[in-house]
XYZ file of C-alpha atoms in Angstrom:
510
model
C 50.160 40.811 9.443
C 52.967 38.937 11.185
C 54.843 39.717 13.781
C 57.980 38.872 11.873
C 56.930 41.174 9.319
C 55.791 43.816 11.511
C 59.099 43.823 13.306
C 61.449 44.042 10.157
C 58.772 46.611 8.785
C 59.526 48.885 11.739
C 62.879 48.763 11.955
C 62.784 49.649 8.131
C 61.185 52.730 8.884
C 62.913 53.676 12.308
C 64.878 56.563 10.821
C 62.019 57.964 8.580
C 60.843 61.199 9.034
C 56.762 62.080 9.358
C 54.759 59.276 8.459
C 51.650 59.377 6.814
C 49.270 56.494 8.187
C 45.705 55.655 8.026
C 46.168 54.054 11.316
C 43.840 55.476 14.064
C 44.203 55.837 17.876
C 41.765 57.051 20.699
C 41.926 59.729 23.052
C 41.267 58.135 26.343
C 40.377 61.456 28.445
C 40.018 65.279 27.607
C 43.304 66.980 26.628
C 44.806 69.833 24.392
C 45.772 69.030 21.037
C 49.136 71.480 20.928
C 51.204 73.177 17.931
C 54.814 71.422 19.167
C 55.603 68.344 21.405
C 55.502 70.480 24.397
C 53.059 71.061 27.711
C 53.516 74.758 27.347
C 52.877 74.702 23.759
C 49.737 76.901 22.159
C 46.799 74.590 22.341
C 45.105 74.241 19.049
C 41.737 72.672 19.875
C 40.528 70.496 23.032
C 39.938 67.020 22.400
C 37.010 65.122 24.100
C 37.221 61.718 25.195
C 37.147 58.745 22.961
C 37.540 60.880 20.093
C 39.647 59.132 17.103
C 42.274 60.338 16.049
C 45.158 59.551 12.803
C 48.134 58.791 13.884
C 51.180 60.996 11.754
C 54.367 60.532 13.794
C 56.001 60.217 16.954
C 58.569 61.939 19.325
C 59.409 59.939 22.198
C 56.374 60.375 24.770
C 54.488 62.701 21.771
C 52.132 62.068 19.205
C 51.634 63.961 16.075
C 47.841 63.133 15.213
C 45.251 64.334 12.735
C 41.943 65.415 14.179
C 38.336 65.789 12.692
C 38.546 68.742 10.435
C 41.961 67.639 9.301
C 43.622 69.681 12.039
C 46.871 68.397 13.351
C 49.097 68.819 16.390
C 50.712 66.972 19.212
C 49.232 64.796 22.002
C 50.902 63.323 25.099
C 51.529 59.148 24.312
C 49.784 58.788 27.911
C 46.668 60.318 26.513
C 46.311 58.225 23.737
C 45.087 54.635 23.578
C 47.060 52.658 20.671
C 46.603 49.210 21.526
C 44.874 49.104 18.101
C 47.303 50.560 16.183
C 49.957 48.450 14.221
C 51.747 51.554 12.799
C 52.668 52.600 16.561
C 55.794 50.163 16.414
C 57.017 51.688 13.166
C 56.673 55.182 14.184
C 59.519 55.343 16.828
C 61.307 58.280 16.047
C 65.099 58.260 16.892
C 65.137 61.741 18.601
C 66.460 60.526 22.269
C 66.566 64.102 24.108
C 68.002 63.432 28.046
C 65.734 65.078 30.544
C 65.685 65.536 34.069
C 64.160 63.105 36.334
C 62.043 63.276 39.690
C 64.101 62.043 42.484
C 61.258 59.633 43.893
C 60.305 56.066 42.671
C 57.347 56.186 40.393
C 54.784 53.243 39.939
C 54.268 52.256 36.167
C 52.600 48.458 36.339
C 49.355 48.259 35.160
C 46.893 45.909 36.649
C 47.018 42.738 35.142
C 44.529 39.718 35.769
C 47.462 37.327 36.620
C 48.802 39.406 39.772
C 47.059 38.604 42.923
C 47.090 39.451 46.591
C 46.040 38.094 49.684
C 45.843 40.680 52.732
C 45.400 39.073 56.359
C 45.352 41.605 58.889
C 45.117 39.470 62.188
C 44.582 42.812 64.475
C 40.848 42.340 64.699
C 38.015 44.629 63.102
C 39.234 47.851 61.761
C 42.962 47.601 61.575
C 44.574 50.432 59.495
C 46.890 47.973 57.876
C 44.138 46.829 55.368
C 44.230 50.272 53.725
C 48.049 50.325 53.494
C 48.249 46.620 52.197
C 45.643 47.394 49.721
C 47.771 50.478 48.476
C 50.916 48.580 48.012
C 49.140 45.587 46.287
C 47.515 48.160 43.646
C 51.193 49.593 43.228
C 52.458 46.254 42.267
C 49.702 46.013 39.459
C 47.422 44.083 41.215
C 43.366 44.497 40.161
C 40.896 45.371 42.889
C 39.053 42.282 41.531
C 42.261 39.994 42.674
C 42.933 41.433 46.064
C 41.224 38.806 48.490
C 40.618 40.145 51.932
C 38.536 38.088 54.027
C 36.195 38.955 56.336
C 37.374 39.409 60.178
C 35.471 36.719 61.311
C 36.611 34.406 58.837
C 40.143 34.870 59.950
C 39.168 34.484 63.807
C 40.766 30.886 63.863
C 43.478 29.050 62.278
C 41.420 26.754 60.427
C 39.854 30.181 58.610
C 43.488 31.107 58.051
C 44.005 27.935 56.577
C 41.191 28.060 54.169
C 41.910 31.741 53.214
C 45.747 30.301 51.879
C 43.927 27.268 50.388
C 41.448 29.576 48.293
C 44.377 31.921 47.385
C 46.604 28.921 45.987
C 43.758 27.737 43.988
C 43.253 31.504 42.297
C 46.863 31.671 41.272
C 48.022 30.229 37.907
C 50.925 29.049 36.575
C 53.742 32.017 36.231
C 51.361 34.479 38.008
C 52.811 37.216 40.484
C 51.388 36.777 43.722
C 51.790 39.103 47.141
C 51.059 37.590 50.594
C 50.721 40.062 53.348
C 50.304 39.365 56.898
C 49.982 41.790 59.955
C 49.056 41.488 63.838
C 50.750 40.081 66.979
C 53.032 37.372 66.706
C 54.223 34.777 69.782
C 55.669 31.432 70.075
C 54.592 28.288 71.269
C 55.440 24.826 72.065
C 55.396 21.932 69.337
C 56.923 18.850 68.558
C 59.343 19.230 71.251
C 60.437 22.564 69.625
C 59.615 26.379 70.330
C 58.183 28.053 67.054
C 57.172 31.033 66.095
C 53.294 32.132 65.717
C 50.846 34.449 64.494
C 47.844 34.911 66.746
C 44.203 34.905 65.284
C 41.830 37.382 66.636
C 40.628 34.503 68.703
C 44.051 34.077 70.602
C 44.659 30.697 69.002
C 48.109 30.314 67.491
C 49.069 29.462 63.612
C 52.876 28.293 63.409
C 55.123 29.808 60.874
C 56.464 26.613 60.002
C 53.036 25.756 58.219
C 52.973 29.366 56.807
C 56.180 28.329 55.525
C 54.628 25.075 53.725
C 52.221 27.176 52.040
C 54.485 29.944 50.692
C 56.830 27.204 49.526
C 53.707 25.642 47.660
C 52.939 29.383 46.304
C 56.163 29.955 45.076
C 56.321 26.697 43.146
C 53.538 27.691 40.769
C 53.955 31.353 40.566
C 56.182 33.598 38.794
C 57.020 35.746 41.195
C 56.236 35.761 45.339
C 56.371 38.474 47.844
C 55.718 37.940 51.499
C 55.239 41.080 53.984
C 54.873 39.750 57.446
C 54.464 42.660 59.883
C 54.142 40.809 63.363
C 56.771 41.222 66.244
C 59.158 38.360 67.040
C 60.122 39.007 70.323
C 59.646 41.070 73.988
C 61.103 44.591 73.148
C 59.676 47.035 75.196
C 57.401 49.319 73.211
C 58.460 53.415 73.457
C 55.961 55.883 74.630
C 52.990 56.346 72.116
C 53.618 52.863 70.337
C 51.910 49.637 70.712
C 54.319 46.004 70.620
C 53.192 43.442 68.265
C 54.004 40.487 70.485
C 52.555 38.305 72.913
C 54.895 36.752 75.437
C 54.497 33.060 75.997
C 56.554 30.773 78.067
C 58.257 29.010 75.340
C 61.136 30.584 74.331
C 65.024 30.245 73.427
C 64.953 28.021 70.330
C 66.296 29.753 67.128
C 63.199 30.738 65.259
C 62.894 29.239 61.594
C 63.369 31.657 58.701
C 60.303 31.326 56.051
C 62.230 29.622 53.177
C 62.746 31.651 49.971
C 64.369 30.914 46.527
C 65.150 33.234 43.528
C 61.510 33.923 42.802
C 60.618 34.776 46.222
C 61.104 38.273 48.652
C 60.392 37.696 52.107
C 60.474 41.147 54.128
C 59.725 40.764 57.933
C 58.806 43.547 60.103
C 61.732 42.712 62.828
C 64.489 40.616 63.082
C 64.626 37.198 65.109
C 63.776 37.933 69.027
C 62.884 41.772 68.298
C 59.539 43.147 68.190
C 57.352 45.114 65.465
C 55.609 48.217 66.617
C 52.404 49.925 65.595
C 50.908 53.302 66.309
C 47.132 54.584 65.185
C 47.686 54.308 61.479
C 49.029 50.662 61.704
C 52.158 48.838 61.810
C 55.650 51.169 61.431
C 56.816 48.478 58.974
C 53.640 48.943 56.964
C 53.507 52.420 57.041
C 57.182 52.423 55.646
C 56.927 50.219 52.843
C 54.049 51.798 51.177
C 55.633 55.317 51.548
C 58.655 53.843 49.583
C 56.134 52.808 46.565
C 53.503 55.538 46.730
C 56.791 58.177 46.195
C 56.357 59.733 49.705
C 59.957 58.668 50.581
C 62.953 58.380 48.356
C 63.446 54.888 46.751
C 66.887 54.613 45.631
C 68.825 52.843 43.443
C 72.155 52.049 41.380
C 70.817 49.970 38.948
C 67.660 52.174 38.247
C 65.287 49.135 39.238
C 64.510 49.161 42.678
C 64.970 45.253 44.266
C 64.101 44.120 47.686
C 67.026 45.362 49.127
C 66.360 48.899 47.962
C 63.106 48.853 49.556
C 63.863 47.083 52.577
C 66.475 50.037 53.225
C 64.481 52.760 51.874
C 61.489 51.730 54.640
C 64.276 51.262 57.351
C 65.305 54.803 57.153
C 62.177 55.630 58.041
C 62.070 53.510 60.746
C 65.213 54.494 62.126
C 63.759 57.987 62.523
C 61.101 56.706 64.827
C 61.415 55.389 68.576
C 61.902 51.753 69.385
C 65.198 50.808 67.345
C 62.741 48.311 64.958
C 65.142 46.345 62.150
C 63.320 45.059 59.262
C 65.037 41.481 57.718
C 64.994 40.102 54.547
C 65.031 36.652 52.637
C 65.323 35.494 49.452
C 66.393 37.099 46.332
C 67.315 40.346 47.374
C 67.389 41.998 43.872
C 63.756 40.794 43.118
C 61.657 44.003 42.151
C 58.415 44.005 44.161
C 56.963 46.257 41.573
C 58.140 48.099 38.428
C 59.161 51.332 39.176
C 61.936 53.781 38.446
C 64.443 55.726 39.812
C 67.217 57.994 38.325
C 69.970 56.547 40.821
C 71.052 57.041 44.645
C 72.306 60.492 44.495
C 75.989 59.515 44.083
C 75.723 59.634 40.118
C 73.352 58.667 36.940
C 72.216 54.947 36.507
C 75.028 52.854 35.276
C 73.612 50.598 31.977
C 75.558 47.511 32.982
C 74.122 48.018 36.250
C 70.470 47.982 34.777
C 71.205 44.896 32.938
C 72.406 43.197 35.943
C 69.005 44.344 37.675
C 66.898 43.028 34.880
C 69.105 39.619 34.849
C 67.839 39.112 38.907
C 64.303 39.318 37.428
C 64.867 35.718 35.253
C 62.224 32.981 35.649
C 64.976 30.003 37.387
C 63.614 27.225 35.459
C 64.256 28.535 31.785
C 67.957 28.117 31.932
C 70.025 29.658 29.756
C 74.035 29.571 28.884
C 75.757 32.207 27.120
C 79.637 31.650 26.333
C 81.961 33.676 24.210
C 83.559 32.448 21.131
C 85.807 33.489 18.331
C 88.027 35.610 20.746
C 85.077 37.247 22.217
C 83.796 38.591 18.862
C 81.116 35.763 18.964
C 78.299 34.610 22.022
C 77.126 30.939 21.701
C 73.832 30.838 23.268
C 71.661 27.753 24.490
C 68.507 27.830 26.410
C 64.615 26.175 25.712
C 63.567 25.933 22.493
C 60.697 27.560 21.052
C 60.855 31.185 22.637
C 62.413 34.048 21.041
C 66.030 35.236 21.264
C 67.383 38.888 22.321
C 71.059 39.876 23.067
C 71.292 43.338 24.940
C 74.981 45.320 25.122
C 75.389 48.017 27.459
C 78.622 50.459 28.152
C 78.545 53.714 29.253
C 76.691 55.351 26.647
C 73.496 53.347 26.778
C 72.267 49.893 25.630
C 72.361 48.191 21.796
C 70.096 45.280 20.687
C 72.484 43.082 19.008
C 70.241 40.551 18.095
C 67.658 40.595 16.298
C 68.529 42.058 13.082
C 65.593 43.582 11.426
C 65.006 40.899 8.830
C 64.792 38.141 10.946
C 62.586 37.690 14.222
C 62.289 33.765 14.261
C 61.719 31.549 17.372
C 64.823 30.048 18.812
C 65.861 26.890 18.133
C 67.779 26.152 21.421
C 71.354 27.160 20.471
C 72.523 30.020 18.749
C 75.489 32.113 17.897
C 75.617 35.728 17.786
C 78.225 37.959 16.169
C 79.397 40.618 18.516
C 80.876 44.445 18.008
C 84.340 45.212 19.553
C 85.081 47.177 22.462
C 84.000 46.354 26.559
C 80.411 45.881 27.393
C 77.975 44.233 29.601
C 75.698 41.214 27.447
C 72.332 40.094 28.507
C 71.069 37.088 26.499
C 67.456 36.695 26.843
C 65.074 33.722 25.900
C 61.571 34.864 26.036
C 58.522 32.603 25.755
C 56.624 35.470 23.980
C 58.079 38.328 21.753
C 59.253 42.005 23.039
C 59.188 44.954 21.274
C 62.110 47.103 21.960
C 60.909 50.080 19.875
C 57.892 50.146 22.639
C 61.154 50.411 24.937
C 62.582 53.658 23.426
C 64.970 51.970 20.807
C 65.767 53.742 17.682
C 67.835 52.745 14.446
C 71.456 53.476 14.730
C 73.435 51.685 11.647
C 73.281 48.110 11.881
C 71.528 48.030 15.479
C 69.007 49.589 17.516
C 70.092 51.638 20.615
C 68.650 53.379 23.450
C 70.453 55.954 26.049
C 70.352 55.508 29.619
C 67.611 58.654 30.141
C 64.273 58.467 32.153
C 62.439 56.860 28.949
C 64.263 54.014 28.758
C 64.703 53.109 32.262
C 61.112 53.405 32.691
C 59.959 50.908 29.557
C 62.615 48.466 29.105
C 61.978 46.868 32.616
C 58.260 47.253 31.290
C 58.836 45.524 28.290
C 61.063 42.562 29.496
C 59.531 42.011 32.763
C 55.561 42.790 32.006
C 55.532 41.321 28.235
C 52.417 41.976 26.143
C 50.350 44.689 27.563
C 47.346 44.394 25.210
C 43.807 44.178 26.759
C 43.592 40.410 25.902
C 46.805 39.663 28.288
C 46.071 42.189 31.094
C 42.593 41.372 31.475
C 42.685 37.347 31.289
C 43.385 35.003 33.904
C 46.080 32.534 33.535
C 44.427 29.888 34.524
C 41.334 30.519 32.084
C 43.710 31.086 28.970
C 44.166 28.429 26.462
C 47.689 27.394 25.422
C 48.494 29.656 22.734
C 47.154 32.875 24.517
C 48.967 31.264 27.323
C 52.284 31.184 25.827
C 51.986 34.896 23.761
C 50.834 36.405 27.223
C 53.624 34.890 29.018
C 56.038 37.266 30.948
C 58.611 34.456 31.535
C 62.159 34.660 30.679
C 65.603 33.069 31.150
C 68.995 34.922 30.630
C 72.756 35.011 31.219
C 74.977 37.880 31.933
C 78.263 38.059 30.093
C 81.161 40.630 30.811
C 83.337 41.247 27.713
C 86.857 43.284 28.030
C 88.110 45.950 26.197
C 90.709 43.932 24.276
C 88.222 40.882 22.942
């Protein structure tokens, strides 16, 4: 069954009630089959792990199935493997209940073979930073097999550090996502008549930050997204009682430190500002601890857009550092809206997430090399869109009520020819035009039928699943478990997470 036919069939069935289906799913672990789609409903029977069930209907996060013995009931979607079920895309109910959400950010990225991390704790053997950085990498969707951490002996000299960086570069394929983590003592050294920032290897030998910057620039040209975390000191601020500074004084000083260059697809967070120290305690660097707490839910990672970016992450970590002695100040470079990990939050305490701001956050995750231009035409009732040919065009609208998929219509999901004109409904709204390299499934993102369009409210499920669908793309095992550099051309295109986008605001008068 082709993608075009599946999508058309799915939209045609959106408004249907319970649907009979021969499609099956697999129970991922022992769970209860319940009378109603509610965790408190009576249990009909216990379902064993790896049991096969037949899909009957869905209702948001619950799926009604038929088990052996012709007994039917409800199982949470999270307890089923639906990857083999073509019927799933056609079984999205239109009931869209709102439910209260927790205030903490919840990581929801599945490990993906296209995600990589290099962890370089230079503080010597037994540094607790390694465990914290590994936890950050996992929350960013890096599988354990792709988390590289050279042995302490291998990092003893600058040459060992260079070798680790070169090996990491060789592992990354075009469009992959990468985390580079570095911690340990910082210092300064004279080079070519200039005083430059350095990090010190366990042998006490320096590696210039300008050389590290060249490595990150090369990585950024290949990777789809690069996050750099550097937990090192940059100045001689005195360490408060109970803390240790991460800066080794040197005779060379006074020159302005050079920043690590960062473009649209790069986020760089450093543990201190220029000329200031970073501190550690028995659990490792304070900055590393604070950044981890924001991702794993121990600290409130808040965002007005519902998709926390780098600045939201930095602000969350800074609030924790402000509660500690030492006046340590994080610094940020690159794209402040780049989402380090696909997390969800309900807002910033000032009110619910505004759909228009969520589209703005999604637009900030675009691939810079996929240029898309959207221009209102026909008195604002049309949108002319141009972009890279051969991909797929989607047009999303957002107003105070939620999100609307304005294009494509049910009957035509075809490759984008490079230019198109899309009719728009009247009213004030923000429009996000996307051209993706691979198809996206908005039914999986929580959209349901509503007249001529598919719509979704700005509730917890949509804010969780819309970024996942747009940013992460195909989540089938063929894509999540395959290394980009080992894919053939066709599979690489199908598994691509790249997209370009354009953002347009339409006034109520158009």
